[in-house]
Amino acid sequence: MKTFKIICICLLTILILLAGVTVWGSFFMLDVSLGDLSGKDPDGRRNEVREQHPDTYHWADSLMRAHVMRDTMMTTHDGRRLHAWYAAAEDSTDMTAVLLHGYTCNAWTVMNIAQMMRERIGLNIFLPDLHGHGKSDGDEVQMGWKDAHDVLEWIPIVTHLFGDSAQSRIVIHGVSMGAATAMNVSGLEDNPQIVGYIEDCGYSSVWEELSGELEKQYGLGEFPLMYTTSLLCRMKYGWSFGEASSLEMVKRCKKPMLFIHGSDDDFVPTRMVYALYEAKPQPKSLWISKGSGHAASFSDHPEEYEQKVRESLKMKDEK
């Protein structure tokens, strides 16, 4: 009897320890994956662009100094203040590119694509800082899931900034988490002014992306941490990893979408784009950027990237 009690106590102790480790691990994983952005530096990425892409930095800086590129704020339906940069095309146009940045980045990190869109293709550009990034409110990453609703709140403002015309046309172009955001928007919207999407190296689902990183970085399987952390995310932020599926959202999209992915992407594995492309109804197109890692397709192959974007927009090459 005494031995049985000892065994029971030992088992209970082990269970309590395992439960404690799992709870701690869940909080740790949630903080690592969604990030504590309370100490973010809104200008940090701007400085990175100045060092790594000086031509783009000086282009954007000159537009800002000339008050051609300006910034604006929006108050969302739930009271958050979100920030964005915007600039009209040099020649008047009714088409605008909404450019969405990646994980823990901000609008400055897609400024090189914005430069291409405005200077070479001739579009208006609009670059929001997603929730928790740049100068926008928020202390956590939403992984593109709830961000999709924020993007839709921006659309009337975008239309107003560039003429408030019923003829306005908007293409949503995202990179990495921004690409996931664009795909999530595509499954939500019924806005005739959004005419197409470009997704560059977006993940098929938050669950698949985070579980892959959990295995790669820590050698751990999905159970139990993915389940407990997803539940914690639901309790703390109102959404779960399981529901945040770009794959399911693109199934609803009937508008054109260009899929771009680097052949050597090991952060968002290249295999994800094939499943996304297969799930998306026509019209659609796919370009695999040879030899490119994550979010490097534009920097590696700028001319081909521009060509694919032009084709997706059905715009005549006027270079």
GROMACS .gro file of C-alpha atoms in nm:
model
  319
    1MET     CA    1   0.000   0.000   0.000
    2LYS     CA    2   0.283   0.236   0.089
    3THR     CA    3   0.457   0.156  -0.240
    4PHE     CA    4   0.135   0.225  -0.430
    5LYS     CA    5   0.103   0.568  -0.263
    6ILE     CA    6   0.461   0.651  -0.352
    7ILE     CA    7   0.400   0.553  -0.714
    8CYS     CA    8   0.083   0.764  -0.725
    9ILE     CA    9   0.261   1.063  -0.573
   10CYS     CA   10   0.546   1.028  -0.823
   11LEU     CA   11   0.307   1.003  -1.116
   12LEU     CA   12   0.106   1.301  -0.995
   13THR     CA   13   0.425   1.502  -0.949
   14ILE     CA   14   0.536   1.416  -1.302
   15LEU     CA   15   0.197   1.514  -1.441
   16ILE     CA   16   0.204   1.845  -1.254
   17LEU     CA   17   0.556   1.914  -1.380
   18LEU     CA   18   0.459   1.827  -1.737
   19ALA     CA   19   0.152   2.048  -1.713
   20GLY     CA   20   0.363   2.331  -1.574
   21VAL     CA   21   0.623   2.294  -1.847
   22THR     CA   22   0.348   2.287  -2.112
   23VAL     CA   23   0.185   2.601  -1.975
   24TRP     CA   24   0.520   2.779  -1.956
   25GLY     CA   25   0.607   2.656  -2.303
   26SER     CA   26   0.277   2.783  -2.440
   27PHE     CA   27   0.333   3.134  -2.305
   28PHE     CA   28   0.692   3.124  -2.432
   29MET     CA   29   0.588   3.007  -2.778
   30LEU     CA   30   0.310   3.266  -2.804
   31ASP     CA   31   0.553   3.542  -2.710
   32VAL     CA   32   0.817   3.418  -2.954
   33SER     CA   33   0.579   3.358  -3.244
   34LEU     CA   34   0.353   3.662  -3.211
   35GLY     CA   35   0.627   3.873  -3.060
   36ASP     CA   36   0.639   4.133  -2.790
   37LEU     CA   37   0.641   4.446  -3.006
   38SER     CA   38   0.590   4.690  -2.720
   39GLY     CA   39   0.950   4.813  -2.759
   40LYS     CA   40   0.939   4.843  -3.138
   41ASP     CA   41   1.144   5.108  -3.315
   42PRO     CA   42   0.926   5.263  -3.590
   43ASP     CA   43   1.233   5.407  -3.762
   44GLY     CA   44   1.454   5.098  -3.733
   45ARG     CA   45   1.353   4.953  -4.068
   46ARG     CA   46   1.397   5.291  -4.233
   47ASN     CA   47   1.759   5.289  -4.124
   48GLU     CA   48   1.801   4.935  -4.257
   49VAL     CA   49   1.670   5.043  -4.596
   50ARG     CA   50   1.910   5.337  -4.595
   51GLU     CA   51   2.203   5.099  -4.539
   52GLN     CA   52   2.094   4.809  -4.760
   53HIS     CA   53   1.902   4.985  -5.040
   54PRO     CA   54   2.038   5.341  -5.058
   55ASP     CA   55   1.882   5.415  -5.398
   56THR     CA   56   1.535   5.323  -5.271
   57TYR     CA   57   1.591   5.518  -4.950
   58HIS     CA   58   1.693   5.836  -5.132
   59TRP     CA   59   1.400   5.796  -5.375
   60ALA     CA   60   1.148   5.767  -5.090
   61ASP     CA   61   1.316   6.039  -4.886
   62SER     CA   62   1.308   6.281  -5.178
   63LEU     CA   63   0.936   6.217  -5.231
   64MET     CA   64   0.870   6.277  -4.863
   65ARG     CA   65   1.070   6.600  -4.863
   66ALA     CA   66   0.872   6.718  -5.165
   67HIS     CA   67   0.545   6.618  -4.991
   68VAL     CA   68   0.465   6.382  -5.277
   69MET     CA   69   0.477   6.088  -5.039
   70ARG     CA   70   0.276   6.158  -4.727
   71ASP     CA   71   0.144   5.962  -4.433
   72THR     CA   72  -0.200   5.919  -4.288
   73MET     CA   73  -0.371   5.757  -3.993
   74MET     CA   74  -0.693   5.559  -3.960
   75THR     CA   75  -0.897   5.479  -3.651
   76THR     CA   76  -1.040   5.127  -3.683
   77HIS     CA   77  -1.388   5.024  -3.574
   78ASP     CA   78  -1.241   4.906  -3.242
   79GLY     CA   79  -1.044   5.224  -3.173
   80ARG     CA   80  -0.691   5.133  -3.288
   81ARG     CA   81  -0.481   5.389  -3.476
   82LEU     CA   82  -0.312   5.252  -3.787
   83HIS     CA   83  -0.053   5.430  -4.002
   84ALA     CA   84   0.027   5.428  -4.374
   85TRP     CA   85   0.243   5.600  -4.637
   86TYR     CA   86   0.103   5.691  -4.980
   87ALA     CA   87   0.198   5.866  -5.303
   88ALA     CA   88   0.011   5.937  -5.624
   89ALA     CA   89   0.163   5.828  -5.954
   90GLU     CA   90   0.346   6.090  -6.157
   91ASP     CA   91   0.083   6.061  -6.429
   92SER     CA   92  -0.280   6.041  -6.321
   93THR     CA   93  -0.415   5.685  -6.298
   94ASP     CA   94  -0.711   5.510  -6.144
   95MET     CA   95  -0.504   5.209  -6.035
   96THR     CA   96  -0.342   5.181  -5.692
   97ALA     CA   97  -0.109   4.919  -5.547
   98VAL     CA   98  -0.165   4.846  -5.177
   99LEU     CA   99   0.167   4.699  -5.059
  100LEU     CA  100   0.178   4.484  -4.746
  101HIS     CA  101   0.498   4.412  -4.553
  102GLY     CA  102   0.614   4.099  -4.372
  103TYR     CA  103   0.656   3.964  -4.020
  104THR     CA  104   0.794   4.218  -3.766
  105CYS     CA  105   0.871   4.459  -4.052
  106ASN     CA  106   0.698   4.779  -4.163
  107ALA     CA  107   0.609   4.973  -4.476
  108TRP     CA  108   0.973   5.066  -4.539
  109THR     CA  109   1.064   4.705  -4.616
  110VAL     CA  110   0.842   4.700  -4.927
  111MET     CA  111   0.952   5.046  -5.039
  112ASN     CA  112   1.168   4.891  -5.314
  113ILE     CA  113   0.860   4.724  -5.465
  114ALA     CA  114   0.671   5.051  -5.420
  115GLN     CA  115   0.942   5.226  -5.621
  116MET     CA  116   0.894   4.976  -5.904
  117MET     CA  117   0.517   5.010  -5.892
  118ARG     CA  118   0.519   5.391  -5.908
  119GLU     CA  119   0.822   5.475  -6.119
  120ARG     CA  120   0.824   5.190  -6.371
  121ILE     CA  121   0.465   5.067  -6.389
  122GLY     CA  122   0.295   5.397  -6.311
  123LEU     CA  123   0.061   5.316  -6.022
  124ASN     CA  124  -0.042   5.506  -5.712
  125ILE     CA  125   0.109   5.342  -5.405
  126PHE     CA  126  -0.028   5.287  -5.054
  127LEU     CA  127   0.186   5.123  -4.784
  128PRO     CA  128   0.018   5.052  -4.448
  129ASP     CA  129   0.199   4.956  -4.130
  130LEU     CA  130   0.007   4.649  -4.017
  131HIS     CA  131  -0.118   4.615  -3.659
  132GLY     CA  132   0.172   4.619  -3.412
  133HIS     CA  133   0.423   4.730  -3.673
  134GLY     CA  134   0.583   5.061  -3.762
  135LYS     CA  135   0.377   5.352  -3.634
  136SER     CA  136   0.055   5.154  -3.598
  137ASP     CA  137  -0.099   5.060  -3.264
  138GLY     CA  138  -0.065   4.709  -3.122
  139ASP     CA  139   0.186   4.503  -2.928
  140GLU     CA  140   0.156   4.170  -3.110
  141VAL     CA  141   0.171   4.021  -3.458
  142GLN     CA  142  -0.161   3.913  -3.607
  143MET     CA  143   0.006   3.690  -3.869
  144GLY     CA  144  -0.207   3.838  -4.146
  145TRP     CA  145  -0.530   3.691  -4.010
  146LYS     CA  146  -0.703   3.982  -3.837
  147ASP     CA  147  -0.490   4.218  -4.049
  148ALA     CA  148  -0.711   4.128  -4.346
  149HIS     CA  149  -1.003   4.307  -4.183
  150ASP     CA  150  -0.783   4.613  -4.123
  151VAL     CA  151  -0.686   4.620  -4.490
  152LEU     CA  152  -1.052   4.622  -4.589
  153GLU     CA  153  -1.108   4.918  -4.356
  154TRP     CA  154  -0.832   5.103  -4.542
  155ILE     CA  155  -0.995   5.059  -4.887
  156PRO     CA  156  -1.244   5.352  -4.871
  157ILE     CA  157  -0.959   5.575  -4.752
  158VAL     CA  158  -0.735   5.459  -5.037
  159THR     CA  159  -1.012   5.535  -5.286
  160HIS     CA  160  -1.066   5.882  -5.138
  161LEU     CA  161  -0.694   5.968  -5.138
  162PHE     CA  162  -0.662   5.900  -5.509
  163GLY     CA  163  -0.974   6.063  -5.646
  164ASP     CA  164  -1.272   5.901  -5.474
  165SER     CA  165  -1.382   5.760  -5.807
  166ALA     CA  166  -1.613   5.467  -5.867
  167GLN     CA  167  -1.364   5.372  -6.139
  168SER     CA  168  -1.078   5.324  -5.891
  169ARG     CA  169  -0.898   4.992  -5.923
  170ILE     CA  170  -0.688   4.841  -5.644
  171VAL     CA  171  -0.440   4.555  -5.656
  172ILE     CA  172  -0.322   4.413  -5.324
  173HIS     CA  173   0.039   4.298  -5.321
  174GLY     CA  174   0.192   4.136  -5.013
  175VAL     CA  175   0.527   3.984  -4.918
  176SER     CA  176   0.556   3.696  -4.666
  177MET     CA  177   0.309   3.774  -4.385
  178GLY     CA  178   0.180   4.052  -4.609
  179ALA     CA  179   0.116   3.790  -4.876
  180ALA     CA  180  -0.082   3.583  -4.626
  181THR     CA  181  -0.275   3.900  -4.544
  182ALA     CA  182  -0.351   3.956  -4.913
  183MET     CA  183  -0.476   3.599  -4.953
  184ASN     CA  184  -0.692   3.634  -4.643
  185VAL     CA  185  -0.842   3.955  -4.783
  186SER     CA  186  -0.919   3.767  -5.105
  187GLY     CA  187  -1.145   3.529  -4.917
  188LEU     CA  188  -1.329   3.804  -4.730
  189GLU     CA  189  -1.389   4.087  -4.970
  190ASP     CA  190  -1.671   4.159  -5.210
  191ASN     CA  191  -1.535   4.495  -5.321
  192PRO     CA  192  -1.554   4.568  -5.695
  193GLN     CA  193  -1.266   4.815  -5.667
  194ILE     CA  194  -1.021   4.538  -5.571
  195VAL     CA  195  -0.930   4.389  -5.906
  196GLY     CA  196  -0.650   4.146  -5.822
  197TYR     CA  197  -0.386   4.011  -5.587
  198ILE     CA  198  -0.013   3.938  -5.589
  199GLU     CA  199   0.116   3.714  -5.313
  200ASP     CA  200   0.493   3.679  -5.273
  201CYS     CA  201   0.609   3.389  -5.051
  202GLY     CA  202   0.305   3.371  -4.826
  203TYR     CA  203   0.237   3.070  -4.601
  204SER     CA  204  -0.056   2.836  -4.646
  205SER     CA  205  -0.165   2.859  -4.281
  206VAL     CA  206  -0.040   2.994  -3.950
  207TRP     CA  207  -0.056   2.642  -3.806
  208GLU     CA  208   0.164   2.494  -4.077
  209GLU     CA  209   0.415   2.780  -4.065
  210LEU     CA  210   0.454   2.782  -3.685
  211SER     CA  211   0.458   2.404  -3.648
  212GLY     CA  212   0.732   2.389  -3.911
  213GLU     CA  213   0.941   2.644  -3.722
  214LEU     CA  214   0.874   2.459  -3.394
  215GLU     CA  215   1.019   2.143  -3.543
  216LYS     CA  216   1.307   2.318  -3.721
  217GLN     CA  217   1.421   2.535  -3.430
  218TYR     CA  218   1.342   2.314  -3.131
  219GLY     CA  219   1.299   1.964  -3.272
  220LEU     CA  220   0.946   1.940  -3.130
  221GLY     CA  221   0.630   1.796  -3.281
  222GLU     CA  222   0.291   1.960  -3.286
  223PHE     CA  223   0.157   1.793  -2.972
  224PRO     CA  224   0.101   1.939  -2.721
  225LEU     CA  225   0.248   2.288  -2.768
  226MET     CA  226   0.076   2.384  -3.093
  227TYR     CA  227  -0.261   2.295  -2.944
  228THR     CA  228  -0.210   2.466  -2.610
  229THR     CA  229  -0.050   2.776  -2.763
  230SER     CA  230  -0.330   2.803  -3.017
  231LEU     CA  231  -0.582   2.786  -2.732
  232LEU     CA  232  -0.388   3.055  -2.545
  233CYS     CA  233  -0.391   3.271  -2.859
  234ARG     CA  234  -0.768   3.228  -2.878
  235MET     CA  235  -0.805   3.332  -2.513
  236LYS     CA  236  -0.568   3.629  -2.535
  237TYR     CA  237  -0.618   3.763  -2.889
  238GLY     CA  238  -0.948   3.615  -3.009
  239TRP     CA  239  -0.825   3.384  -3.286
  240SER     CA  240  -0.658   3.044  -3.312
  241PHE     CA  241  -0.378   2.907  -3.528
  242GLY     CA  242  -0.611   2.645  -3.675
  243GLU     CA  243  -0.860   2.892  -3.821
  244ALA     CA  244  -0.596   3.119  -3.978
  245SER     CA  245  -0.569   2.941  -4.313
  246SER     CA  246  -0.477   3.130  -4.629
  247LEU     CA  247  -0.531   2.802  -4.813
  248GLU     CA  248  -0.900   2.804  -4.723
  249MET     CA  249  -0.934   3.173  -4.805
  250VAL     CA  250  -0.793   3.153  -5.159
  251LYS     CA  251  -1.051   2.884  -5.240
  252ARG     CA  252  -1.312   3.163  -5.226
  253CYS     CA  253  -1.122   3.408  -5.448
  254LYS     CA  254  -1.251   3.452  -5.804
  255LYS     CA  255  -1.028   3.746  -5.893
  256PRO     CA  256  -0.681   3.718  -6.057
  257MET     CA  257  -0.393   3.622  -5.832
  258LEU     CA  258  -0.021   3.596  -5.909
  259PHE     CA  259   0.170   3.353  -5.686
  260ILE     CA  260   0.545   3.420  -5.643
  261HIS     CA  261   0.786   3.205  -5.445
  262GLY     CA  262   1.161   3.151  -5.428
  263SER     CA  263   1.274   2.802  -5.522
  264ASP     CA  264   1.513   2.794  -5.224
  265ASP     CA  265   1.282   2.936  -4.957
  266ASP     CA  266   1.329   2.743  -4.633
  267PHE     CA  267   1.147   2.986  -4.402
  268VAL     CA  268   0.815   2.957  -4.582
  269PRO     CA  269   0.886   2.630  -4.766
  270THR     CA  270   0.838   2.647  -5.142
  271ARG     CA  271   0.604   2.346  -5.131
  272MET     CA  272   0.338   2.567  -4.973
  273VAL     CA  273   0.289   2.772  -5.289
  274TYR     CA  274   0.191   2.467  -5.494
  275ALA     CA  275  -0.091   2.380  -5.254
  276LEU     CA  276  -0.207   2.744  -5.255
  277TYR     CA  277  -0.197   2.765  -5.634
  278GLU     CA  278  -0.388   2.440  -5.669
  279ALA     CA  279  -0.658   2.560  -5.426
  280LYS     CA  280  -0.713   2.894  -5.600
  281PRO     CA  281  -0.978   2.897  -5.877
  282GLN     CA  282  -0.891   3.059  -6.210
  283PRO     CA  283  -0.773   3.318  -6.305
  284LYS     CA  284  -0.427   3.265  -6.155
  285SER     CA  285  -0.058   3.244  -6.246
  286LEU     CA  286   0.253   3.109  -6.077
  287TRP     CA  287   0.619   3.211  -6.093
  288ILE     CA  288   0.894   3.025  -5.907
  289SER     CA  289   1.197   3.250  -5.872
  290LYS     CA  290   1.501   3.035  -5.942
  291GLY     CA  291   1.756   3.018  -5.660
  292SER     CA  292   1.581   3.274  -5.440
  293GLY     CA  293   1.541   3.242  -5.066
  294HIS     CA  294   1.264   3.391  -4.858
  295ALA     CA  295   1.135   3.728  -4.980
  296ALA     CA  296   1.433   3.761  -5.217
  297SER     CA  297   1.262   3.715  -5.555
  298PHE     CA  298   1.248   4.087  -5.632
  299SER     CA  299   1.606   4.164  -5.529
  300ASP     CA  300   1.738   3.857  -5.716
  301HIS     CA  301   1.537   3.898  -6.037
  302PRO     CA  302   1.399   4.255  -6.055
  303GLU     CA  303   1.335   4.261  -6.431
  304GLU     CA  304   1.154   3.928  -6.439
  305TYR     CA  305   0.962   4.023  -6.125
  306GLU     CA  306   0.843   4.342  -6.293
  307GLN     CA  307   0.747   4.149  -6.605
  308LYS     CA  308   0.537   3.902  -6.405
  309VAL     CA  309   0.366   4.186  -6.218
  310ARG     CA  310   0.289   4.366  -6.545
  311GLU     CA  311   0.144   4.048  -6.690
  312SER     CA  312  -0.072   3.996  -6.384
  313LEU     CA  313  -0.203   4.352  -6.413
  314LYS     CA  314  -0.254   4.312  -6.788
  315MET     CA  315  -0.071   4.635  -6.842
  316LYS     CA  316   0.109   4.721  -7.162
  317ASP     CA  317   0.488   4.751  -7.126
  318GLU     CA  318   0.559   5.115  -7.199
  319LYS     CA  319   0.921   5.126  -7.093
   0.00000   0.00000   0.00000
